[in-house]
mmCIF file with all atom_site columns, C-alpha atoms in Angstrom:
data_model
loop_
_atom_site.group_PDB
_atom_site.id
_atom_site.type_symbol
_atom_site.label_atom_id
_atom_site.label_alt_id
_atom_site.label_comp_id
_atom_site.label_asym_id
_atom_site.label_entity_id
_atom_site.label_seq_id
_atom_site.pdbx_PDB_ins_code
_atom_site.Cartn_x
_atom_site.Cartn_y
_atom_site.Cartn_z
_atom_site.occupancy
_atom_site.B_iso_or_equiv
_atom_site.pdbx_formal_charge
_atom_site.auth_seq_id
_atom_site.auth_comp_id
_atom_site.auth_asym_id
_atom_site.auth_atom_id
_atom_site.pdbx_PDB_model_num
ATOM 1  C CA . MET E 1 1  ? -7.406  -3.851 17.526  1.00 41.00 ? 1  MET E CA 1
ATOM 2  C CA . THR E 1 2  ? -8.135  -3.322 13.846  1.00 45.00 ? 2  THR E CA 1
ATOM 3  C CA . ARG E 1 3  ? -9.310  -6.105 11.599  1.00 49.00 ? 3  ARG E CA 1
ATOM 4  C CA . PHE E 1 4  ? -5.805  -6.149 10.105  1.00 50.00 ? 4  PHE E CA 1
ATOM 5  C CA . GLY E 1 5  ? -4.220  -6.906 13.451  1.00 55.00 ? 5  GLY E CA 1
ATOM 6  C CA . GLY E 1 6  ? -0.580  -5.939 13.576  1.00 58.00 ? 6  GLY E CA 1
ATOM 7  C CA . HIS E 1 7  ? -0.207  -5.301 9.842   1.00 51.00 ? 7  HIS E CA 1
ATOM 8  C CA . PRO E 1 8  ? 2.189   -2.357 9.260   1.00 54.00 ? 8  PRO E CA 1
ATOM 9  C CA . ALA E 1 9  ? -0.341  -0.628 6.984   1.00 53.00 ? 9  ALA E CA 1
ATOM 10 C CA . SER E 1 10 ? -2.826  -0.447 9.864   1.00 54.00 ? 10 SER E CA 1
ATOM 11 C CA . VAL E 1 11 ? -0.623  1.942  11.860  1.00 53.00 ? 11 VAL E CA 1
ATOM 12 C CA . VAL E 1 12 ? -1.893  5.536  11.897  1.00 54.00 ? 12 VAL E CA 1
ATOM 13 C CA . THR E 1 13 ? 0.879   8.099  12.090  1.00 57.00 ? 13 THR E CA 1
ATOM 14 C CA . ASN E 1 14 ? 1.137   11.866 12.315  1.00 62.00 ? 14 ASN E CA 1
ATOM 15 C CA . ALA E 1 15 ? 4.332   11.877 10.247  1.00 63.00 ? 15 ALA E CA 1
ATOM 16 C CA . PRO E 1 16 ? 4.125   13.882 7.025   1.00 76.00 ? 16 PRO E CA 1
ATOM 17 C CA . ILE E 1 17 ? 3.448   11.665 4.032   1.00 87.00 ? 17 ILE E CA 1
ATOM 18 C CA . ARG E 1 18 ? 5.589   12.358 0.993   1.00 92.00 ? 18 ARG E CA 1
ATOM 19 C CA . LEU E 1 19 ? 6.263   10.031 -1.919  1.00 92.00 ? 19 LEU E CA 1
ATOM 20 C CA . TYR E 1 20 ? 9.058   11.090 -4.253  1.00 93.00 ? 20 TYR E CA 1
ATOM 21 C CA . GLY E 1 21 ? 9.544   9.966  -7.819  1.00 93.00 ? 21 GLY E CA 1
ATOM 22 C CA . ARG E 1 22 ? 12.031  11.044 -10.433 1.00 93.00 ? 22 ARG E CA 1
ATOM 23 C CA . ARG E 1 23 ? 9.784   13.870 -11.640 1.00 94.00 ? 23 ARG E CA 1
ATOM 24 C CA . ILE E 1 24 ? 6.870   13.971 -9.197  1.00 95.00 ? 24 ILE E CA 1
ATOM 25 C CA . LEU E 1 25 ? 6.041   14.431 -5.542  1.00 94.00 ? 25 LEU E CA 1
ATOM 26 C CA . ILE E 1 26 ? 2.847   13.002 -4.044  1.00 95.00 ? 26 ILE E CA 1
ATOM 27 C CA . ARG E 1 27 ? 1.730   14.566 -0.759  1.00 95.00 ? 27 ARG E CA 1
ATOM 28 C CA . PRO E 1 28 ? -1.364  15.862 1.029   1.00 94.00 ? 28 PRO E CA 1
ATOM 29 C CA . LEU E 1 29 ? -2.628  19.259 -0.102  1.00 94.00 ? 29 LEU E CA 1
ATOM 30 C CA . VAL E 1 30 ? -2.070  22.163 2.292   1.00 95.00 ? 30 VAL E CA 1
ATOM 31 C CA . PRO E 1 31 ? -3.752  25.599 2.359   1.00 96.00 ? 31 PRO E CA 1
ATOM 32 C CA . THR E 1 32 ? -0.764  27.254 0.654   1.00 96.00 ? 32 THR E CA 1
ATOM 33 C CA . ASP E 1 33 ? -1.462  25.083 -2.422  1.00 95.00 ? 33 ASP E CA 1
ATOM 34 C CA . PHE E 1 34 ? -4.695  27.001 -3.080  1.00 96.00 ? 34 PHE E CA 1
ATOM 35 C CA . GLU E 1 35 ? -3.562  29.196 -5.974  1.00 96.00 ? 35 GLU E CA 1
ATOM 36 C CA . ALA E 1 36 ? -1.834  26.407 -7.912  1.00 94.00 ? 36 ALA E CA 1
ATOM 37 C CA . TRP E 1 37 ? -4.654  23.917 -7.239  1.00 92.00 ? 37 TRP E CA 1
ATOM 38 C CA . SER E 1 38 ? -7.314  26.472 -8.158  1.00 95.00 ? 38 SER E CA 1
ATOM 39 C CA . ASP E 1 39 ? -5.527  27.255 -11.430 1.00 95.00 ? 39 ASP E CA 1
ATOM 40 C CA . VAL E 1 40 ? -5.279  23.562 -12.388 1.00 93.00 ? 40 VAL E CA 1
ATOM 41 C CA . ARG E 1 41 ? -8.877  22.928 -11.299 1.00 92.00 ? 41 ARG E CA 1
ATOM 42 C CA . MET E 1 42 ? -10.228 25.850 -13.350 1.00 92.00 ? 42 MET E CA 1
ATOM 43 C CA . ARG E 1 43 ? -8.225  24.992 -16.502 1.00 95.00 ? 43 ARG E CA 1
ATOM 44 C CA . ASN E 1 44 ? -9.182  21.305 -16.363 1.00 94.00 ? 44 ASN E CA 1
ATOM 45 C CA . GLY E 1 45 ? -12.598 21.518 -14.712 1.00 91.00 ? 45 GLY E CA 1
ATOM 46 C CA . GLU E 1 46 ? -14.568 19.793 -17.453 1.00 92.00 ? 46 GLU E CA 1
ATOM 47 C CA . TRP E 1 47 ? -12.324 16.735 -17.392 1.00 93.00 ? 47 TRP E CA 1
ATOM 48 C CA . LEU E 1 48 ? -11.834 16.646 -13.596 1.00 89.00 ? 48 LEU E CA 1
ATOM 49 C CA . THR E 1 49 ? -15.521 16.793 -12.641 1.00 87.00 ? 49 THR E CA 1
ATOM 50 C CA . LYS E 1 50 ? -16.056 13.251 -13.969 1.00 89.00 ? 50 LYS E CA 1
ATOM 51 C CA . TRP E 1 51 ? -13.712 11.953 -11.287 1.00 87.00 ? 51 TRP E CA 1
ATOM 52 C CA . GLU E 1 52 ? -14.813 14.116 -8.366  1.00 84.00 ? 52 GLU E CA 1
ATOM 53 C CA . PRO E 1 53 ? -17.612 13.417 -5.906  1.00 81.00 ? 53 PRO E CA 1
ATOM 54 C CA . LEU E 1 54 ? -20.740 15.532 -6.250  1.00 84.00 ? 54 LEU E CA 1
ATOM 55 C CA . SER E 1 55 ? -20.697 18.639 -4.102  1.00 83.00 ? 55 SER E CA 1
ATOM 56 C CA . HIS E 1 56 ? -23.489 19.803 -1.848  1.00 85.00 ? 56 HIS E CA 1
ATOM 57 C CA . PRO E 1 57 ? -25.766 22.258 -3.708  1.00 87.00 ? 57 PRO E CA 1
ATOM 58 C CA . HIS E 1 58 ? -25.156 25.332 -1.529  1.00 90.00 ? 58 HIS E CA 1
ATOM 59 C CA . SER E 1 59 ? -21.582 24.708 -0.411  1.00 90.00 ? 59 SER E CA 1
ATOM 60 C CA . PRO E 1 60 ? -18.784 27.039 -1.558  1.00 92.00 ? 60 PRO E CA 1
ATOM 61 C CA . ASP E 1 61 ? -16.589 25.856 -4.424  1.00 89.00 ? 61 ASP E CA 1
ATOM 62 C CA . PRO E 1 62 ? -13.093 25.037 -3.087  1.00 90.00 ? 62 PRO E CA 1
ATOM 63 C CA . SER E 1 63 ? -11.584 25.935 -6.464  1.00 90.00 ? 63 SER E CA 1
ATOM 64 C CA . ARG E 1 64 ? -12.827 29.509 -6.025  1.00 93.00 ? 64 ARG E CA 1
ATOM 65 C CA . SER E 1 65 ? -12.911 29.970 -2.252  1.00 95.00 ? 65 SER E CA 1
ATOM 66 C CA . ARG E 1 66 ? -9.669  29.910 -0.260  1.00 97.00 ? 66 ARG E CA 1
ATOM 67 C CA . ASP E 1 67 ? -11.648 29.288 2.951   1.00 96.00 ? 67 ASP E CA 1
ATOM 68 C CA . ALA E 1 68 ? -13.471 26.314 1.407   1.00 94.00 ? 68 ALA E CA 1
ATOM 69 C CA . PHE E 1 69 ? -10.148 24.899 0.170   1.00 95.00 ? 69 PHE E CA 1
ATOM 70 C CA . THR E 1 70 ? -8.584  25.338 3.628   1.00 96.00 ? 70 THR E CA 1
ATOM 71 C CA . ASN E 1 71 ? -11.577 23.559 5.187   1.00 95.00 ? 71 ASN E CA 1
ATOM 72 C CA . ARG E 1 72 ? -11.214 20.734 2.661   1.00 93.00 ? 72 ARG E CA 1
ATOM 73 C CA . CYS E 1 73 ? -7.515  20.366 3.552   1.00 95.00 ? 73 CYS E CA 1
ATOM 74 C CA . ALA E 1 74 ? -8.431  20.187 7.251   1.00 95.00 ? 74 ALA E CA 1
ATOM 75 C CA . SER E 1 75 ? -11.084 17.531 6.540   1.00 94.00 ? 75 SER E CA 1
ATOM 76 C CA . ARG E 1 76 ? -8.590  15.435 4.568   1.00 94.00 ? 76 ARG E CA 1
ATOM 77 C CA . ASP E 1 77 ? -6.084  15.787 7.451   1.00 94.00 ? 77 ASP E CA 1
ATOM 78 C CA . ARG E 1 78 ? -8.671  14.471 9.924   1.00 94.00 ? 78 ARG E CA 1
ATOM 79 C CA . GLU E 1 79 ? -9.484  11.531 7.629   1.00 94.00 ? 79 GLU E CA 1
ATOM 80 C CA . ARG E 1 80 ? -5.781  10.726 7.253   1.00 92.00 ? 80 ARG E CA 1
ATOM 81 C CA . HIS E 1 81 ? -5.117  10.920 11.012  1.00 90.00 ? 81 HIS E CA 1
ATOM 82 C CA . ALA E 1 82 ? -8.098  8.622  11.623  1.00 91.00 ? 82 ALA E CA 1
ATOM 83 C CA . GLY E 1 83 ? -6.743  6.178  9.033   1.00 89.00 ? 83 GLY E CA 1
ATOM 84 C CA . ASN E 1 84 ? -9.907  6.464  6.921   1.00 92.00 ? 84 ASN E CA 1
ATOM 85 C CA . ALA E 1 85 ? -8.613  8.087  3.718   1.00 92.00 ? 85 ALA E CA 1
ATOM 86 C CA . TYR E 1 86 ? -5.411  9.323  2.125   1.00 92.00 ? 86 TYR E CA 1
ATOM 87 C CA . ALA E 1 87 ? -6.166  12.104 -0.371  1.00 92.00 ? 87 ALA E CA 1
ATOM 88 C CA . MET E 1 88 ? -3.056  13.400 -2.109  1.00 94.00 ? 88 MET E CA 1
ATOM 89 C CA . GLY E 1 89 ? -1.929  15.981 -4.618  1.00 93.00 ? 89 GLY E CA 1
ATOM 90 C CA . ILE E 1 90 ? 0.460   15.122 -7.436  1.00 93.00 ? 90 ILE E CA 1
ATOM 91 C CA . PHE E 1 91 ? 3.134   17.743 -8.046  1.00 92.00 ? 91 PHE E CA 1
ATOM 92 C CA . VAL E 1 92 ? 5.416   17.799 -11.093 1.00 92.00 ? 92 VAL E CA 1
ATOM 93 C CA . GLY E 1 93 ? 8.932   19.188 -10.813 1.00 84.00 ? 93 GLY E CA 1
ATOM 94 C CA . ASN E 1 94 ? 10.235  20.819 -7.653  1.00 64.00 ? 94 ASN E CA 1
ATOM 95 C CA . SER E 1 95 ? 6.863   21.746 -6.139  1.00 55.00 ? 95 SER E CA 1
#
């Protein structure tokens, strides 16, 4: 049993997580998001790096490597399924 007991937030689910707003969608990133995410990451890199964790010195850059981005998506999926973390992308419009 978790330290939260039977609290509804302690339940780990495999259901897709999607939060809809009037103009935005919040959901986990998937490998097919690579091009759009890479474009945003490259255009806003200077500002975004302040908020991102430091990367390992010799690891591939997920904003430039589709394989590294796919691996990152898989890692975030494992964290979400374990109930450890919920990393999401914010999409504007009908994305």
